[in-house]
mmCIF file of C-alpha atoms and ligand atoms in Angstrom:
data_model
loop_
_atom_site.group_PDB
_atom_site.id
_atom_site.type_symbol
_atom_site.label_atom_id
_atom_site.label_comp_id
_atom_site.label_asym_id
_atom_site.label_seq_id
_atom_site.Cartn_x
_atom_site.Cartn_y
_atom_site.Cartn_z
ATOM 1 C CA MET A 1 -14.437 21.391 -6.355
ATOM 2 C CA LYS A 2 -13.773 17.722 -7.081
ATOM 3 C CA PHE A 3 -11.630 15.543 -4.825
ATOM 4 C CA ALA A 4 -9.834 12.200 -4.860
ATOM 5 C CA ASP A 5 -8.337 9.681 -2.412
ATOM 6 C CA LEU A 6 -5.653 7.641 -4.143
ATOM 7 C CA HIS A 7 -4.511 5.144 -1.511
ATOM 8 C CA ILE A 8 -7.019 2.527 -0.352
ATOM 9 C CA HIS A 9 -6.691 -1.138 0.675
ATOM 10 C CA THR A 10 -9.398 -3.811 0.451
ATOM 11 C CA TYR A 11 -9.781 -7.253 1.990
ATOM 12 C CA PHE A 12 -7.764 -8.645 -0.922
ATOM 13 C CA SER A 13 -4.710 -7.381 0.948
ATOM 14 C CA ASP A 14 -4.700 -6.146 4.527
ATOM 15 C CA GLY A 15 -7.808 -3.986 4.540
ATOM 16 C CA THR A 16 -11.148 -5.244 5.821
ATOM 17 C CA ASP A 17 -13.582 -3.920 3.201
ATOM 18 C CA SER A 18 -15.029 -5.445 0.073
ATOM 19 C CA VAL A 19 -15.446 -3.265 -3.008
ATOM 20 C CA GLY A 20 -19.159 -2.968 -2.253
ATOM 21 C CA SER A 21 -18.608 -1.767 1.263
ATOM 22 C CA LEU A 22 -15.997 0.756 0.073
ATOM 23 C CA ILE A 23 -18.526 2.190 -2.359
ATOM 24 C CA LYS A 24 -21.126 2.559 0.373
ATOM 25 C CA GLN A 25 -18.680 4.537 2.466
ATOM 26 C CA ILE A 26 -17.256 6.607 -0.378
ATOM 27 C CA LYS A 27 -20.564 7.844 -1.816
ATOM 28 C CA PRO A 28 -21.519 10.144 1.069
ATOM 29 C CA LEU A 29 -17.983 11.582 1.094
ATOM 30 C CA GLY A 30 -18.494 13.074 -2.341
ATOM 31 C CA LEU A 31 -15.192 11.818 -3.729
ATOM 32 C CA THR A 32 -15.030 11.961 -7.529
ATOM 33 C CA CYS A 33 -12.164 9.550 -7.919
ATOM 34 C CA VAL A 34 -10.374 6.903 -5.855
ATOM 35 C CA SER A 35 -7.631 4.377 -6.357
ATOM 36 C CA ILE A 36 -7.483 0.884 -4.890
ATOM 37 C CA THR A 37 -3.849 0.116 -4.113
ATOM 38 C CA ASP A 38 -3.647 -3.294 -2.463
ATOM 39 C CA HIS A 39 -0.261 -4.658 -1.416
ATOM 40 C CA ASP A 40 0.996 -7.066 -4.091
ATOM 41 C CA ASN A 41 -2.559 -7.759 -5.243
ATOM 42 C CA VAL A 42 -4.926 -6.728 -8.038
ATOM 43 C CA ASP A 43 -7.848 -9.056 -7.282
ATOM 44 C CA ALA A 44 -10.245 -6.249 -6.366
ATOM 45 C CA LEU A 45 -9.787 -4.355 -9.606
ATOM 46 C CA GLU A 46 -11.849 -6.325 -12.120
ATOM 47 C CA GLU A 47 -15.009 -6.070 -10.039
ATOM 48 C CA ALA A 48 -14.199 -2.571 -8.811
ATOM 49 C CA LEU A 49 -13.850 -1.133 -12.322
ATOM 50 C CA VAL A 50 -17.424 -2.246 -13.061
ATOM 51 C CA LEU A 51 -19.033 -1.348 -9.738
ATOM 52 C CA PHE A 52 -17.419 2.082 -9.407
ATOM 53 C CA GLU A 53 -18.391 3.004 -12.949
ATOM 54 C CA LYS A 54 -22.024 2.194 -12.142
ATOM 55 C CA GLU A 55 -21.812 4.654 -9.260
ATOM 56 C CA ASN A 56 -20.161 7.279 -11.405
ATOM 57 C CA ILE A 57 -17.020 7.273 -9.324
ATOM 58 C CA GLU A 58 -13.782 7.150 -11.260
ATOM 59 C CA LEU A 59 -11.520 4.264 -10.254
ATOM 60 C CA ILE A 60 -7.812 4.296 -10.971
ATOM 61 C CA PRO A 61 -6.504 0.716 -10.981
ATOM 62 C CA GLY A 62 -3.559 0.694 -8.617
ATOM 63 C CA ILE A 63 -1.164 -1.421 -6.593
ATOM 64 C CA GLU A 64 1.376 -0.959 -3.792
ATOM 65 C CA LEU A 65 4.643 -2.868 -4.093
ATOM 66 C CA THR A 66 7.318 -3.382 -1.472
ATOM 67 C CA ALA A 67 10.815 -2.551 -2.600
ATOM 68 C CA GLU A 68 14.111 -1.719 -0.971
ATOM 69 C CA TYR A 69 16.896 0.760 -1.354
ATOM 70 C CA ASN A 70 20.001 0.493 0.789
ATOM 71 C CA GLN A 71 18.298 -2.149 2.956
ATOM 72 C CA GLN A 72 15.496 0.282 3.650
ATOM 73 C CA GLU A 73 11.886 -0.571 2.859
ATOM 74 C CA VAL A 74 10.380 1.610 0.134
ATOM 75 C CA HIS A 75 6.743 1.360 -0.965
ATOM 76 C CA ILE A 76 5.975 2.048 -4.598
ATOM 77 C CA LEU A 77 2.457 2.862 -5.733
ATOM 78 C CA GLY A 78 1.566 2.022 -9.331
ATOM 79 C CA TYR A 79 -1.307 3.919 -10.936
ATOM 80 C CA PHE A 80 -3.161 2.948 -14.123
ATOM 81 C CA ILE A 81 -1.579 -0.483 -14.195
ATOM 82 C CA ASP A 82 -2.922 -3.145 -16.531
ATOM 83 C CA HIS A 83 -4.111 -5.609 -13.910
ATOM 84 C CA LYS A 84 -4.235 -8.383 -16.508
ATOM 85 C CA ASP A 85 -0.585 -8.100 -17.479
ATOM 86 C CA ARG A 86 0.875 -11.627 -17.498
ATOM 87 C CA THR A 87 4.275 -10.699 -16.063
ATOM 88 C CA LEU A 88 2.559 -8.838 -13.232
ATOM 89 C CA ILE A 89 0.193 -11.688 -12.411
ATOM 90 C CA ASP A 90 3.028 -14.231 -12.366
ATOM 91 C CA LYS A 91 5.024 -12.013 -10.009
ATOM 92 C CA LEU A 92 2.010 -11.517 -7.736
ATOM 93 C CA ASN A 93 1.405 -15.256 -7.523
ATOM 94 C CA PHE A 94 5.002 -15.738 -6.490
ATOM 95 C CA LEU A 95 4.604 -13.005 -3.850
ATOM 96 C CA LYS A 96 1.416 -14.544 -2.515
ATOM 97 C CA ASN A 97 3.191 -17.836 -1.746
ATOM 98 C CA ASN A 98 6.260 -16.054 -0.508
ATOM 99 C CA ARG A 99 4.208 -13.987 1.939
ATOM 100 C CA ARG A 100 2.466 -17.101 3.254
ATOM 101 C CA GLU A 101 5.845 -18.747 3.926
ATOM 102 C CA ARG A 102 7.051 -15.610 5.643
ATOM 103 C CA VAL A 103 4.043 -15.512 7.967
ATOM 104 C CA ARG A 104 4.620 -19.193 8.786
ATOM 105 C CA LYS A 105 8.192 -18.344 9.786
ATOM 106 C CA MET A 106 6.993 -15.469 11.958
ATOM 107 C CA ILE A 107 4.497 -17.771 13.662
ATOM 108 C CA GLU A 108 7.300 -20.290 14.331
ATOM 109 C CA LYS A 109 9.294 -17.510 15.939
ATOM 110 C CA LEU A 110 6.300 -16.464 18.019
ATOM 111 C CA ASN A 111 5.761 -20.043 19.147
ATOM 112 C CA ARG A 112 9.410 -20.277 20.170
ATOM 113 C CA LEU A 113 8.907 -17.090 22.160
ATOM 114 C CA GLY A 114 6.092 -18.838 23.984
ATOM 115 C CA VAL A 115 3.260 -17.098 22.142
ATOM 116 C CA ASP A 116 0.742 -19.762 21.295
ATOM 117 C CA ILE A 117 -0.761 -18.923 17.927
ATOM 118 C CA SER A 118 -1.610 -21.283 15.089
ATOM 119 C CA VAL A 119 -0.969 -21.024 11.375
ATOM 120 C CA GLU A 120 -4.569 -22.057 10.585
ATOM 121 C CA ASN A 121 -5.874 -19.248 12.696
ATOM 122 C CA VAL A 122 -3.906 -16.593 10.858
ATOM 123 C CA LEU A 123 -4.610 -18.101 7.426
ATOM 124 C CA ASN A 124 -8.320 -18.028 8.264
ATOM 125 C CA ILE A 125 -8.178 -14.351 9.107
ATOM 126 C CA ALA A 126 -6.432 -13.586 5.823
ATOM 127 C CA GLY A 127 -8.900 -15.695 3.823
ATOM 128 C CA LYS A 128 -8.265 -15.163 0.117
ATOM 129 C CA ALA A 129 -6.133 -12.105 0.713
ATOM 130 C CA THR A 130 -2.465 -11.674 0.029
ATOM 131 C CA ILE A 131 -1.388 -12.211 3.606
ATOM 132 C CA GLY A 132 0.649 -9.719 5.614
ATOM 133 C CA ARG A 133 1.766 -8.710 9.060
ATOM 134 C CA LEU A 134 -1.465 -6.862 9.740
ATOM 135 C CA HIS A 135 -3.371 -10.174 9.590
ATOM 136 C CA LEU A 136 -0.923 -11.702 12.020
ATOM 137 C CA ALA A 137 -1.254 -8.666 14.297
ATOM 138 C CA TYR A 138 -5.010 -9.020 14.241
ATOM 139 C CA ALA A 139 -4.778 -12.723 15.138
ATOM 140 C CA LEU A 140 -2.597 -11.797 18.115
ATOM 141 C CA VAL A 141 -5.226 -9.298 19.268
ATOM 142 C CA LYS A 142 -8.042 -11.793 18.793
ATOM 143 C CA GLU A 143 -6.182 -14.455 20.760
ATOM 144 C CA LYS A 144 -5.566 -11.887 23.486
ATOM 145 C CA LYS A 145 -1.786 -12.136 23.169
ATOM 146 C CA VAL A 146 -1.626 -8.346 22.842
ATOM 147 C CA SER A 147 -4.163 -5.624 23.447
ATOM 148 C CA SER A 148 -3.812 -3.784 20.136
ATOM 149 C CA VAL A 149 -2.424 -4.029 16.615
ATOM 150 C CA SER A 150 0.209 -1.447 17.457
ATOM 151 C CA GLU A 151 1.296 -3.461 20.498
ATOM 152 C CA ALA A 152 1.655 -6.514 18.229
ATOM 153 C CA PHE A 153 4.058 -4.553 16.017
ATOM 154 C CA ARG A 154 5.931 -3.030 18.933
ATOM 155 C CA LYS A 155 6.329 -6.238 20.893
ATOM 156 C CA TYR A 156 6.587 -8.922 18.211
ATOM 157 C CA ILE A 157 6.446 -8.222 14.493
ATOM 158 C CA GLY A 158 7.729 -4.702 13.887
ATOM 159 C CA GLU A 159 11.034 -4.420 12.010
ATOM 160 C CA GLU A 160 13.043 -4.268 15.241
ATOM 161 C CA ALA A 161 10.958 -6.840 17.124
ATOM 162 C CA PRO A 162 11.931 -10.475 17.872
ATOM 163 C CA ALA A 163 9.441 -12.329 15.658
ATOM 164 C CA TYR A 164 10.048 -10.200 12.561
ATOM 165 C CA VAL A 165 11.055 -11.947 9.361
ATOM 166 C CA LEU A 166 12.178 -10.020 6.320
ATOM 167 C CA GLY A 167 9.772 -10.444 3.419
ATOM 168 C CA PHE A 168 10.474 -10.312 -0.297
ATOM 169 C CA ARG A 169 11.348 -6.831 -1.483
ATOM 170 C CA PHE A 170 11.906 -5.802 -5.051
ATOM 171 C CA ASN A 171 15.098 -4.048 -5.729
ATOM 172 C CA LEU A 172 13.885 -0.446 -6.127
ATOM 173 C CA GLN A 173 14.710 -0.260 -9.828
ATOM 174 C CA GLU A 174 13.039 -3.600 -10.443
ATOM 175 C CA GLY A 175 9.820 -2.533 -8.656
ATOM 176 C CA ILE A 176 9.654 0.691 -10.643
ATOM 177 C CA GLU A 177 10.267 -1.187 -13.884
ATOM 178 C CA LEU A 178 7.523 -3.722 -13.115
ATOM 179 C CA VAL A 179 4.996 -0.906 -12.641
ATOM 180 C CA LYS A 180 6.096 0.709 -15.909
ATOM 181 C CA LYS A 181 6.087 -2.602 -17.754
ATOM 182 C CA CYS A 182 2.370 -3.017 -17.060
ATOM 183 C CA GLY A 183 1.602 0.539 -18.148
ATOM 184 C CA GLY A 184 1.580 2.088 -14.690
ATOM 185 C CA ILE A 185 2.961 5.296 -13.250
ATOM 186 C CA PRO A 186 5.357 4.577 -10.366
ATOM 187 C CA VAL A 187 4.920 6.869 -7.374
ATOM 188 C CA LEU A 188 6.935 6.958 -4.157
ATOM 189 C CA ALA A 189 4.504 6.179 -1.303
ATOM 190 C CA HIS A 190 4.481 7.982 2.076
ATOM 191 C CA PRO A 191 7.990 9.478 1.854
ATOM 192 C CA TYR A 192 8.003 10.348 5.569
ATOM 193 C CA SER A 193 8.976 6.697 6.128
ATOM 194 C CA ILE A 194 12.202 7.170 4.138
ATOM 195 C CA LYS A 195 15.418 8.324 5.748
ATOM 196 C CA GLU A 196 16.264 11.826 4.579
ATOM 197 C CA ASN A 197 19.681 10.875 3.190
ATOM 198 C CA SER A 198 18.171 8.243 0.851
ATOM 199 C CA LEU A 199 15.278 10.334 -0.375
ATOM 200 C CA TYR A 200 17.123 12.069 -3.225
ATOM 201 C CA LYS A 201 18.623 8.841 -4.512
ATOM 202 C CA ILE A 202 15.223 7.163 -4.464
ATOM 203 C CA ILE A 203 13.615 10.055 -6.289
ATOM 204 C CA GLU A 204 16.373 9.954 -8.890
ATOM 205 C CA SER A 205 15.933 6.251 -9.508
ATOM 206 C CA GLY A 206 12.920 6.630 -11.759
ATOM 207 C CA VAL A 207 9.735 7.260 -9.808
ATOM 208 C CA GLU A 208 7.452 9.635 -11.684
ATOM 209 C CA GLY A 209 5.478 10.882 -8.724
ATOM 210 C CA ILE A 210 5.525 11.432 -4.992
ATOM 211 C CA GLU A 211 2.727 10.907 -2.460
ATOM 212 C CA VAL A 212 2.762 14.375 -0.937
ATOM 213 C CA TYR A 213 -0.578 14.267 0.891
ATOM 214 C CA TYR A 214 -0.730 11.550 3.532
ATOM 215 C CA PRO A 215 -2.155 11.352 7.071
ATOM 216 C CA GLU A 216 1.270 11.347 8.756
ATOM 217 C CA HIS A 217 2.591 14.282 6.725
ATOM 218 C CA THR A 218 2.678 17.539 8.672
ATOM 219 C CA PRO A 219 2.131 20.840 6.822
ATOM 220 C CA TYR A 220 5.902 21.313 6.968
ATOM 221 C CA LEU A 221 6.512 17.955 5.261
ATOM 222 C CA VAL A 222 3.801 18.614 2.676
ATOM 223 C CA ASN A 223 5.554 21.837 1.692
ATOM 224 C CA TYR A 224 8.901 20.126 1.603
ATOM 225 C CA TYR A 225 7.639 17.304 -0.641
ATOM 226 C CA LEU A 226 5.879 19.825 -2.882
ATOM 227 C CA SER A 227 9.188 21.602 -3.344
ATOM 228 C CA LEU A 228 10.858 18.295 -4.230
ATOM 229 C CA ALA A 229 8.072 17.542 -6.713
ATOM 230 C CA GLN A 230 8.705 20.867 -8.375
ATOM 231 C CA LYS A 231 12.469 20.481 -8.375
ATOM 232 C CA TYR A 232 12.388 16.970 -9.858
ATOM 233 C CA ASN A 233 9.329 17.460 -12.039
ATOM 234 C CA LEU A 234 7.299 14.775 -10.255
ATOM 235 C CA LEU A 235 3.572 14.185 -10.256
ATOM 236 C CA VAL A 236 1.889 14.898 -6.930
ATOM 237 C CA THR A 237 -0.503 12.377 -5.383
ATOM 238 C CA GLY A 238 -2.074 11.690 -2.009
ATOM 239 C CA GLY A 239 -4.348 9.354 -0.138
ATOM 240 C CA SER A 240 -5.532 8.121 3.213
ATOM 241 C CA ASP A 241 -3.968 4.597 3.156
ATOM 242 C CA PHE A 242 -7.284 3.272 4.391
ATOM 243 C CA HIS A 243 -7.208 -0.273 5.838
ATOM 244 C CA GLY A 244 -10.705 -0.508 7.330
ATOM 245 C CA GLU A 245 -10.991 -1.874 10.848
ATOM 246 C CA LEU A 246 -7.384 -3.042 10.936
ATOM 247 C CA LYS A 247 -6.225 0.583 11.198
ATOM 248 C CA PRO A 248 -9.146 2.352 12.815
ATOM 249 C CA ASP A 249 -7.403 5.732 13.076
ATOM 250 C CA THR A 250 -7.298 6.161 9.327
ATOM 251 C CA LYS A 251 -10.625 7.080 7.774
ATOM 252 C CA LEU A 252 -11.578 7.000 4.117
ATOM 253 C CA GLY A 253 -11.256 10.446 2.603
ATOM 254 C CA LEU A 254 -9.108 11.584 5.517
ATOM 255 C CA ILE A 255 -6.949 12.853 2.687
ATOM 256 C CA LYS A 256 -8.787 14.503 -0.185
ATOM 257 C CA ILE A 257 -6.654 15.827 -2.996
ATOM 258 C CA PRO A 258 -7.844 18.263 -5.669
ATOM 259 C CA TYR A 259 -8.949 16.539 -8.869
ATOM 260 C CA GLU A 260 -6.454 18.692 -10.811
ATOM 261 C CA LEU A 261 -3.740 16.327 -9.559
ATOM 262 C CA VAL A 262 -5.593 13.332 -10.996
ATOM 263 C CA LYS A 263 -5.806 15.147 -14.317
ATOM 264 C CA ASN A 264 -2.042 15.547 -14.303
ATOM 265 C CA LEU A 265 -1.677 11.809 -13.675
ATOM 266 C CA LYS A 266 -4.030 11.036 -16.542
ATOM 267 C CA ASP A 267 -2.188 13.391 -18.877
ATOM 268 C CA ALA A 268 1.055 11.632 -18.010
ATOM 269 C CA LYS A 269 -0.557 8.272 -18.694
ATOM 270 C CA ASP A 270 -1.946 9.499 -22.035
ATOM 271 C CA LYS A 271 1.492 10.654 -23.147
ATOM 272 C CA ARG A 272 2.814 7.101 -22.963
HETATM 273 P P1 LIG B 1 3.860 -6.454 5.359
HETATM 274 O O1 LIG B 1 3.735 -6.002 3.951
HETATM 275 O O2 LIG B 1 3.271 -7.783 5.611
HETATM 276 O O3 LIG B 1 5.274 -6.327 5.885
HETATM 277 O O4 LIG B 1 2.981 -5.471 6.224
HETATM 278 C C1 LIG B 1 3.180 -4.098 6.081
HETATM 279 C C2 LIG B 1 1.927 -3.394 6.505
HETATM 280 O O5 LIG B 1 1.781 -3.525 7.921
HETATM 281 C C3 LIG B 1 1.991 -1.905 6.253
HETATM 282 O O6 LIG B 1 1.586 -1.538 4.986
HETATM 283 C C4 LIG B 1 1.024 -1.419 7.260
HETATM 284 O O7 LIG B 1 -0.277 -1.581 6.761
HETATM 285 C C5 LIG B 1 1.202 -2.350 8.427
HETATM 286 N N1 LIG B 1 2.091 -1.840 9.486
HETATM 287 C C6 LIG B 1 3.429 -1.733 9.495
HETATM 288 N N2 LIG B 1 3.882 -1.254 10.674
HETATM 289 C C7 LIG B 1 2.774 -1.036 11.436
HETATM 290 C C8 LIG B 1 2.555 -0.556 12.774
HETATM 291 N N3 LIG B 1 3.565 -0.210 13.566
HETATM 292 N N4 LIG B 1 1.276 -0.464 13.199
HETATM 293 C C9 LIG B 1 0.252 -0.834 12.415
HETATM 294 N N5 LIG B 1 0.399 -1.300 11.167
HETATM 295 C C10 LIG B 1 1.632 -1.401 10.675
HETATM 296 ZN ZN1 LIG B 2 -1.195 -2.326 4.439
HETATM 297 FE FE1 LIG B 3 2.679 1.512 2.418
HETATM 298 FE FE1 LIG B 4 -0.804 1.298 1.847
#
């Protein structure tokens, strides 16, 4: 049997691993195929396509975009995207700056709340990455303002918390179209995070797949999403959403999906 893990972050977004260190960890797991799906970022892909091929591991170039439907955050995975697409790169550059401004605003809010944390500090942690809340959470842990990443989200930067600032979100249709425009297959990420009454509308708005297998999905949810996939003729994907040390509970290969599902994705891509 061959297996795949189709949801992995690197240090180009809010993971902590380089491509090389991912490969080292993936080899002993016996995965045949993986996808790197950084938030709003494709910087890992050029190098990864070369290095993974050398190791005989199939790499699906991917991305994870943030969109919204009915004011609700929806993550869209894009598989087999052309990471050199000009429209995509321009959009990602815009998002990179936008995310930096957003983090600055969150830090201002934190400072006003009496939490002493500096912009430089957080920018240093992010390095060349497309910055996000996980970097800010990590800075708060490092500066001993909270005792864990999850406390940082609960107390300060989670959606309901006082230092939260809304980031840029594609309109759902727009996010899906961007993935398609650069040759990708748009897939609804971790549907457990979507409110039940929006799920049908989101599925009907043009995604071609659904991430059925995911660490937070119980067997009941997996069956439910499989039934939706069948009903709406959607591709089925899955992955661990690995973020390295920033989310220590999630291990690489925690989710291993049968390679058959990757074949279906590839067939869909070939039919374009
Ligand atoms: P951002 O795109 O900057 O809003 O950050 C979103 C990312 O933060 C998600 O993809 C997760 O990786 C992470 N995240 C969101 N909520 C939590 C949480 N409660 N605990 C840990 N990580 C979280
Ligand atoms: Zn993330
Ligand atoms: Fe996500
Ligand atoms: Fe993710």
